[in-house]
Tab-separated table of C-alpha atoms in Angstrom:
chain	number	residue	atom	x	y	z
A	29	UNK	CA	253.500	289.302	114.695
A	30	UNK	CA	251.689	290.786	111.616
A	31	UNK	CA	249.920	293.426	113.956
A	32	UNK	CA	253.497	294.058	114.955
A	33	UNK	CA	254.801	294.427	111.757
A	34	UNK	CA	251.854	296.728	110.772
A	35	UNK	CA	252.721	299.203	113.834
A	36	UNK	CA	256.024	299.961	112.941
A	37	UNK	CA	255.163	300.171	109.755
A	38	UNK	CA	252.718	302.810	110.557
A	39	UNK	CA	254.492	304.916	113.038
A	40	UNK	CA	257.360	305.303	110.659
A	41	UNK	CA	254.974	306.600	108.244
A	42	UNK	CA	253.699	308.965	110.610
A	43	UNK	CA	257.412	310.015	111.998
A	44	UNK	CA	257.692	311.496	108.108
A	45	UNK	CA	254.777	313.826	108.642
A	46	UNK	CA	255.229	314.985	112.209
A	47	UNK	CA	257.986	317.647	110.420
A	48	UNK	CA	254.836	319.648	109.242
A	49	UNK	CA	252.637	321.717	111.568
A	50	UNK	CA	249.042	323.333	109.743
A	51	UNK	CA	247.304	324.029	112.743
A	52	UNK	CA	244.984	327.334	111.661
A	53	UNK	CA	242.435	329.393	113.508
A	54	UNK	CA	238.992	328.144	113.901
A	55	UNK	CA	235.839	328.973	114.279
A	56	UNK	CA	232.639	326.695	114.246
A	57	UNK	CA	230.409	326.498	111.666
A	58	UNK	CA	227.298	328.650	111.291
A	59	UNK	CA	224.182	327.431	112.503
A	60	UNK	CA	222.169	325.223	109.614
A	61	UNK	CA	218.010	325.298	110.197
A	62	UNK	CA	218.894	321.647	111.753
A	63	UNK	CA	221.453	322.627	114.087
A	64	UNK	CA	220.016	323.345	117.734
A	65	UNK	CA	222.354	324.470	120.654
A	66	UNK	CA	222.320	323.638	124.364
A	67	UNK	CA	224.152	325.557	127.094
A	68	UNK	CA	225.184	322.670	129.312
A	69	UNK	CA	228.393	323.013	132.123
A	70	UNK	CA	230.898	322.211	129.391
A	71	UNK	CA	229.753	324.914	127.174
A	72	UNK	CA	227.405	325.571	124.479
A	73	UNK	CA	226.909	322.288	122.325
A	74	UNK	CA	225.501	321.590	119.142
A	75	UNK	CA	222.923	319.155	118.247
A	76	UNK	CA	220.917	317.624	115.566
A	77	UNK	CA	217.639	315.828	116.409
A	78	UNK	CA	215.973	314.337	113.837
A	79	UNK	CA	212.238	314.009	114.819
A	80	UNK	CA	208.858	312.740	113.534
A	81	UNK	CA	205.561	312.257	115.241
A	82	UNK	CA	205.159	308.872	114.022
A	83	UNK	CA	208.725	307.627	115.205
A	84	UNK	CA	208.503	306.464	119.043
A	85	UNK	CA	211.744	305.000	119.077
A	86	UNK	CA	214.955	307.472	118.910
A	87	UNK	CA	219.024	306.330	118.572
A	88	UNK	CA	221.695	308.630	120.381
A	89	UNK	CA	224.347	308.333	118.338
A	90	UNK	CA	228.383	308.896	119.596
A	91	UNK	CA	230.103	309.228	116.246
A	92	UNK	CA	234.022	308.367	116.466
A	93	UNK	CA	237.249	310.285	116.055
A	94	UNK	CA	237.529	313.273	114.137
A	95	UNK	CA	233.644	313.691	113.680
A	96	UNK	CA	230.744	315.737	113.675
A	97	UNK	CA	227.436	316.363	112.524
A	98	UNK	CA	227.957	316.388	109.056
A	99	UNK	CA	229.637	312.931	108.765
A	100	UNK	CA	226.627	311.410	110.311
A	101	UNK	CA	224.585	312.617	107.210
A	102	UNK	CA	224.197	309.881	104.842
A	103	UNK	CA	223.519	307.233	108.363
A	104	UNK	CA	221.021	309.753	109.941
A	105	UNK	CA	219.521	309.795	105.478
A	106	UNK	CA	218.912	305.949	106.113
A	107	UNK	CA	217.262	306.073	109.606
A	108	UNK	CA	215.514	308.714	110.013
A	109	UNK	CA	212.463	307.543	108.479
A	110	UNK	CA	212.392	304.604	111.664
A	111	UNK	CA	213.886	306.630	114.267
A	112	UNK	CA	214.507	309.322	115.903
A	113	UNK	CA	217.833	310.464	116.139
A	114	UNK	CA	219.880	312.950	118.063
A	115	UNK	CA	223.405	313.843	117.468
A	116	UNK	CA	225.684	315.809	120.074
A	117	UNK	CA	228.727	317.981	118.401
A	118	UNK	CA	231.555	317.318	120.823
A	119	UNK	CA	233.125	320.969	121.923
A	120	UNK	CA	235.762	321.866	119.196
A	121	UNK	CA	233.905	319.682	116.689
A	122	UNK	CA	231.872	320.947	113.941
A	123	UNK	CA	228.695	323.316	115.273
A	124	UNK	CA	230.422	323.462	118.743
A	125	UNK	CA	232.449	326.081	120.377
A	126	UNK	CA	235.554	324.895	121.765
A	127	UNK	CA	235.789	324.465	125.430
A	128	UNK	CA	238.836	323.525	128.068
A	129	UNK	CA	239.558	319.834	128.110
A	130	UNK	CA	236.926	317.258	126.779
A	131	UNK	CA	235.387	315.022	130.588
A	132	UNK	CA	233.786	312.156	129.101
A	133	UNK	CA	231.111	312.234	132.043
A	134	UNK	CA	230.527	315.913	132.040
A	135	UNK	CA	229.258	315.659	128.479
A	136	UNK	CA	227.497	313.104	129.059
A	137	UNK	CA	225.860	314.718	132.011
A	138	UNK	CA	224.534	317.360	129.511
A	139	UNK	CA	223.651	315.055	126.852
A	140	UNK	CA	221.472	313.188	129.374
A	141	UNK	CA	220.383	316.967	130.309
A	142	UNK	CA	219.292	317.933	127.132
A	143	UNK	CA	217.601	313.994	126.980
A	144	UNK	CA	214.998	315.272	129.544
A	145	UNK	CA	214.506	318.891	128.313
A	146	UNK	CA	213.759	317.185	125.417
A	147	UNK	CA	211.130	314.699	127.105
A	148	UNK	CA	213.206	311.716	125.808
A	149	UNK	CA	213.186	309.391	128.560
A	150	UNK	CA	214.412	306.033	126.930
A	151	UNK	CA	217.585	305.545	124.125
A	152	UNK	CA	218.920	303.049	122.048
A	153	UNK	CA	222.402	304.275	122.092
A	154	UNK	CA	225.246	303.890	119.120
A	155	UNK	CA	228.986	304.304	120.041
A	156	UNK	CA	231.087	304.193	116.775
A	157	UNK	CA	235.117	303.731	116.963
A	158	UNK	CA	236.255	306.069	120.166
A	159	UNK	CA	232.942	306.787	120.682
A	160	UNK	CA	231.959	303.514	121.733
A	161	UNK	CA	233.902	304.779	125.333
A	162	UNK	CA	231.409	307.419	125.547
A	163	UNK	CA	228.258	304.903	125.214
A	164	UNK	CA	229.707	302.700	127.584
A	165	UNK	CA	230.182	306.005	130.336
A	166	UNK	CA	226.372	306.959	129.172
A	167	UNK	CA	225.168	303.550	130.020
A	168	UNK	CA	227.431	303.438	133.118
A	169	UNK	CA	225.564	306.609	134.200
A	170	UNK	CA	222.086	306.582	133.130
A	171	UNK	CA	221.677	302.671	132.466
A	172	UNK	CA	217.974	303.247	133.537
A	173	UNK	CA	216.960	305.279	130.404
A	174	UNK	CA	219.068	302.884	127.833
A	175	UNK	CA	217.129	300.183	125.962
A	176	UNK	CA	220.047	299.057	124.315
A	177	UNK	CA	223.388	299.584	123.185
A	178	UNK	CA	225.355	299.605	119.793
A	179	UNK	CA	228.717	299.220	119.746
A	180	UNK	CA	230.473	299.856	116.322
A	181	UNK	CA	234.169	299.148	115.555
A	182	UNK	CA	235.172	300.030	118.988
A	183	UNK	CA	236.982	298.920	122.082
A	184	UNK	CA	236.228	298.940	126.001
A	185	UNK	CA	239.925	299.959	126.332
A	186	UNK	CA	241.844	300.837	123.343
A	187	UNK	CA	245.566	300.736	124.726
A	188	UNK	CA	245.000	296.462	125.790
A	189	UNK	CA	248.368	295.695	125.527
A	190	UNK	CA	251.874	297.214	125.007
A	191	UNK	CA	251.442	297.090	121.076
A	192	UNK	CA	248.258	298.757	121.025
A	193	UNK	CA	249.701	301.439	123.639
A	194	UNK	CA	252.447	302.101	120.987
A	195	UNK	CA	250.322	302.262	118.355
A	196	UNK	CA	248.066	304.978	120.056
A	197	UNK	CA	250.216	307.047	121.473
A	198	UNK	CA	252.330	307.286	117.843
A	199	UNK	CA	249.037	308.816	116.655
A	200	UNK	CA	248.696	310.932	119.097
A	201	UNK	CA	251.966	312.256	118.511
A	202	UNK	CA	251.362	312.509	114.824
A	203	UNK	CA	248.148	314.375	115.528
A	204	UNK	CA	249.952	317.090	117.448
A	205	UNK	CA	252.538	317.745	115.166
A	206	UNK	CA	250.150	317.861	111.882
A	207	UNK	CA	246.219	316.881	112.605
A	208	UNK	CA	245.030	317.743	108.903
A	209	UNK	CA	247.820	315.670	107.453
A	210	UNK	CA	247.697	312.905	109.554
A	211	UNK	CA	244.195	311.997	109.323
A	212	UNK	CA	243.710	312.998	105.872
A	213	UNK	CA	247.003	311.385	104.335
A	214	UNK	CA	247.407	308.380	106.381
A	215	UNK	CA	244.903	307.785	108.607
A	216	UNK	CA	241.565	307.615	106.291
A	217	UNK	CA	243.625	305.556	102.905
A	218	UNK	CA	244.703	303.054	105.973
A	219	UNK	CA	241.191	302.256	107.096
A	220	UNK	CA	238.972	302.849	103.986
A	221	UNK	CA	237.701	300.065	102.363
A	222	UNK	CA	236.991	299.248	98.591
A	223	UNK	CA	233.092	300.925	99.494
A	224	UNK	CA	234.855	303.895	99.782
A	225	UNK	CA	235.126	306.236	96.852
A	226	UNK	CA	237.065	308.682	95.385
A	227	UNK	CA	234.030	311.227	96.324
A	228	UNK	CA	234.092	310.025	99.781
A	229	UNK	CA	237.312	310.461	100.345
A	230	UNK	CA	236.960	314.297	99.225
A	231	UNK	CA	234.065	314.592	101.646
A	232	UNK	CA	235.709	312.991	104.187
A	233	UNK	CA	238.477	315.501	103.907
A	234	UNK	CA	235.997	318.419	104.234
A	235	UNK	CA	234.629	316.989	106.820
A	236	UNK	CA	238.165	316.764	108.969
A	237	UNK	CA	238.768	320.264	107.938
A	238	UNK	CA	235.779	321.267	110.101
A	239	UNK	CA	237.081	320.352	113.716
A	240	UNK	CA	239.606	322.577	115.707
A	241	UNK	CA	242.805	320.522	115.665
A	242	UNK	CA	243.579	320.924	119.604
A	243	UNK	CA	239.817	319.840	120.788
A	244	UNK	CA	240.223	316.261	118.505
A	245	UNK	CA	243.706	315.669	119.784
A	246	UNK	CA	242.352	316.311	123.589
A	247	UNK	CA	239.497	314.143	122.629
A	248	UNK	CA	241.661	311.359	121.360
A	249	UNK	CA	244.037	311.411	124.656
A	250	UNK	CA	241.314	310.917	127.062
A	251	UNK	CA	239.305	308.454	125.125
A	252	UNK	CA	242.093	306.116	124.397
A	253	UNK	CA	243.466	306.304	127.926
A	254	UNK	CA	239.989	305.497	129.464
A	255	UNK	CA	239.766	301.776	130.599
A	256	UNK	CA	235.639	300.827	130.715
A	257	UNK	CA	236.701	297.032	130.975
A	258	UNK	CA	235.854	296.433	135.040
A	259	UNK	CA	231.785	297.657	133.728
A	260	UNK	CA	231.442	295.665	130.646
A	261	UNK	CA	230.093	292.709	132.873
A	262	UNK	CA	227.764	294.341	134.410
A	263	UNK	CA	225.454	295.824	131.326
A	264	UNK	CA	222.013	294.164	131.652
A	265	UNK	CA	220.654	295.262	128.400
A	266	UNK	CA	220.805	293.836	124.937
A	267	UNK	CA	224.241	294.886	123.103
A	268	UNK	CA	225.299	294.737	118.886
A	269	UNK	CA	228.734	294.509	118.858
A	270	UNK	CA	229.924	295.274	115.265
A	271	UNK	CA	233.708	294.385	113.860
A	272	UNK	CA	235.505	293.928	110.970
A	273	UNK	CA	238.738	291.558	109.713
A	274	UNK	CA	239.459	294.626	107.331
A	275	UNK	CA	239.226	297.395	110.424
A	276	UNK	CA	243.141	298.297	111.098
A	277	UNK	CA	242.119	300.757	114.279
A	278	UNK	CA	240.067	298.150	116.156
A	279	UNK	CA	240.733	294.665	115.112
A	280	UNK	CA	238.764	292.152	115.552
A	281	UNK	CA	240.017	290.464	118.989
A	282	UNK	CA	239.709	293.215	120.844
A	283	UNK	CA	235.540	293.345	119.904
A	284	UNK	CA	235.850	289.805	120.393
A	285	UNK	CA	237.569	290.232	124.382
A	286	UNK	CA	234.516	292.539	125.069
A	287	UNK	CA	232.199	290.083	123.425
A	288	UNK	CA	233.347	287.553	126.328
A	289	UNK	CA	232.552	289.840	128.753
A	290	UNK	CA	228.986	291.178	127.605
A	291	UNK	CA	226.130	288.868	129.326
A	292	UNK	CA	223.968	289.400	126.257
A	293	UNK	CA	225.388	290.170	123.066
A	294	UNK	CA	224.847	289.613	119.445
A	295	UNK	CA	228.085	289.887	117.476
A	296	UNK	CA	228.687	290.988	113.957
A	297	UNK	CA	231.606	290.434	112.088
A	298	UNK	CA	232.444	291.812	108.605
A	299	UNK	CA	234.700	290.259	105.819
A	300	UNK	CA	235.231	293.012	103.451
A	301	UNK	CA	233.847	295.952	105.282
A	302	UNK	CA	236.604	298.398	106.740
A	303	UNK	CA	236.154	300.751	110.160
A	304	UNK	CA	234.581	303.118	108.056
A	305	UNK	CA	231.571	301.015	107.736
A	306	UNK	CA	229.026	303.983	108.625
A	307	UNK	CA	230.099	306.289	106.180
A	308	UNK	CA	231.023	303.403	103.319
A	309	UNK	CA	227.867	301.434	103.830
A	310	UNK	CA	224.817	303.592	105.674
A	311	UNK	CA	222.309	301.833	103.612
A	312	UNK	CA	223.488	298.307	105.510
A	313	UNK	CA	224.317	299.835	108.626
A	314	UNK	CA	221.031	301.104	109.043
A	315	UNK	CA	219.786	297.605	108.276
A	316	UNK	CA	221.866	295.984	110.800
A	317	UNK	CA	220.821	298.633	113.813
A	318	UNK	CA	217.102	298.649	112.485
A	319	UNK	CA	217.458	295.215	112.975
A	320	UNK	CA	218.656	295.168	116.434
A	321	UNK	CA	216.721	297.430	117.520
A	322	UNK	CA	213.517	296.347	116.333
């Protein structure tokens, strides 16, 4: 009833902002000395890879909604001097070009692409919030080269039920009617916790600000229509699953349904941590997936 309560409550909210419309023009950002590009079939995509000789191990990290590069920054600070890391720019966000439509397995077939150019032939892969879907369709695909899998404040199918569908689909709505004010006015004071700062919150406004609008909304419709439930069963490898009773975008049954269904899983449940958990808390994040991994 409370989750209920909490939709309504929500999508009125967002019916008051869907009057304004700041779309702009956009351009990615400039190339940093970190940024790398690959020219895969979906386009040109950006990447990060951070890499040291004495690091055998390396993470391939699928941040969530409204990401990029640069919100990965303070995680990447924290495990970087364990791992290897590589970061894909989805097209439209940050470093990468926009491109037509966002194919969850497409992307993935360039990621994994840009894996073996790279001579990286095993992963530990992270999914965080909506981009737990696209670890789940990188396992599905290339399950050979995956040691194991990480999956942070996220879902195997985020419209479960009628409520949920609601919910989703009133952000989505919001989103096309004003993406900067949406995400910036509602959606990050709704699912920031008391780790978050006032400082954070500016960066994390930046941070929005550097995505084209149309390429996160595209990105939002096909990842929370995608249903990966029927191949949850079948993963054979270790899996984190990571949730939180303060995380008002994924609570914590639905990590807990595809708990049920994982044959091996180690399940991690925070009290006063909110879905922003990799931005608010990097320092214990990395802890936790050092942990796992090691």
């Amino acid at each position: 009833m409370s989750f209920k309560i909490n939709i309504i409550t929500i999508n009125v909210i967002l019916l008051f902002f869907m009057s304004l419309n700041i779309y702009s023009e956009w351009k990615p950002l400039k190339g940093e000395p970190f940024i790398h590009y690959y020219s895969g079939t979906t386009g040109k995509l950006a990447f990060r890879h951070v890499e040291r000789p004495e690091n055998t191990k390396t993470i391939l990290f699928f941040y969530g909604f409204s990401g990029n590069i640069i919100m990965m920054t303070r995680l990447i600070a924290n495990l970087q001097n364990e791992y290897n890391i590589i970061v894909v720019d989805y097209p439209g966000h940050g470093y990468s070009p926009q491109s037509d439509g966002f194919d969850i397995s497409a992307f993935n077939r360039d990621v994994h692409s840009l894996l073996e150019q790279k001579g990286i032939h095993s992963v530990y892969v992270a999914g965080y919030s909506l981009g737990g879907i696209v670890a789940l369709d990188y396992y599905q695909s290339y399950s050979e080269s995956v040691k194991k899998i990480m999956l942070l404040h996220t879902s195997a199918y985020f419209k479960s039920s009628p409520a949920r569908t609601l919910y989703f689909e009133g952000i989505g709505n919001a989103l096309r009617n004003n993406f900067i004010g949406t995400i910036n006015d509602i959606a990050i004071p709704i699912l920031k916790d008391r780790y978050f700062t006032r400082e954070l919150l500016k960066t994390s406004k930046k941070v929005t600000a550097l995505n084209n609008g149309e390429s996160v909304i595209n990105y939002f419709d096909v990842i929370s229509n995608s249903n990966y439930n029927s191949m949850v069963d079948s993963i054979k490898c270790p899996v984190l699953v990571v949730c939180s009773t303060k995380d008002f975008l994924v609570p914590v049954k639905e990590s807990l349904q595809m708990v049920k269904m994982i044959k091996d899983c180690r399940v991690m449940v925070f009290r006063n941590t909110g879905h922003l958990s990799i931005v608010s808390r990097p320092i214990f994040m990395a802890a936790l997936l050092t942990d796992f991994i090691q």
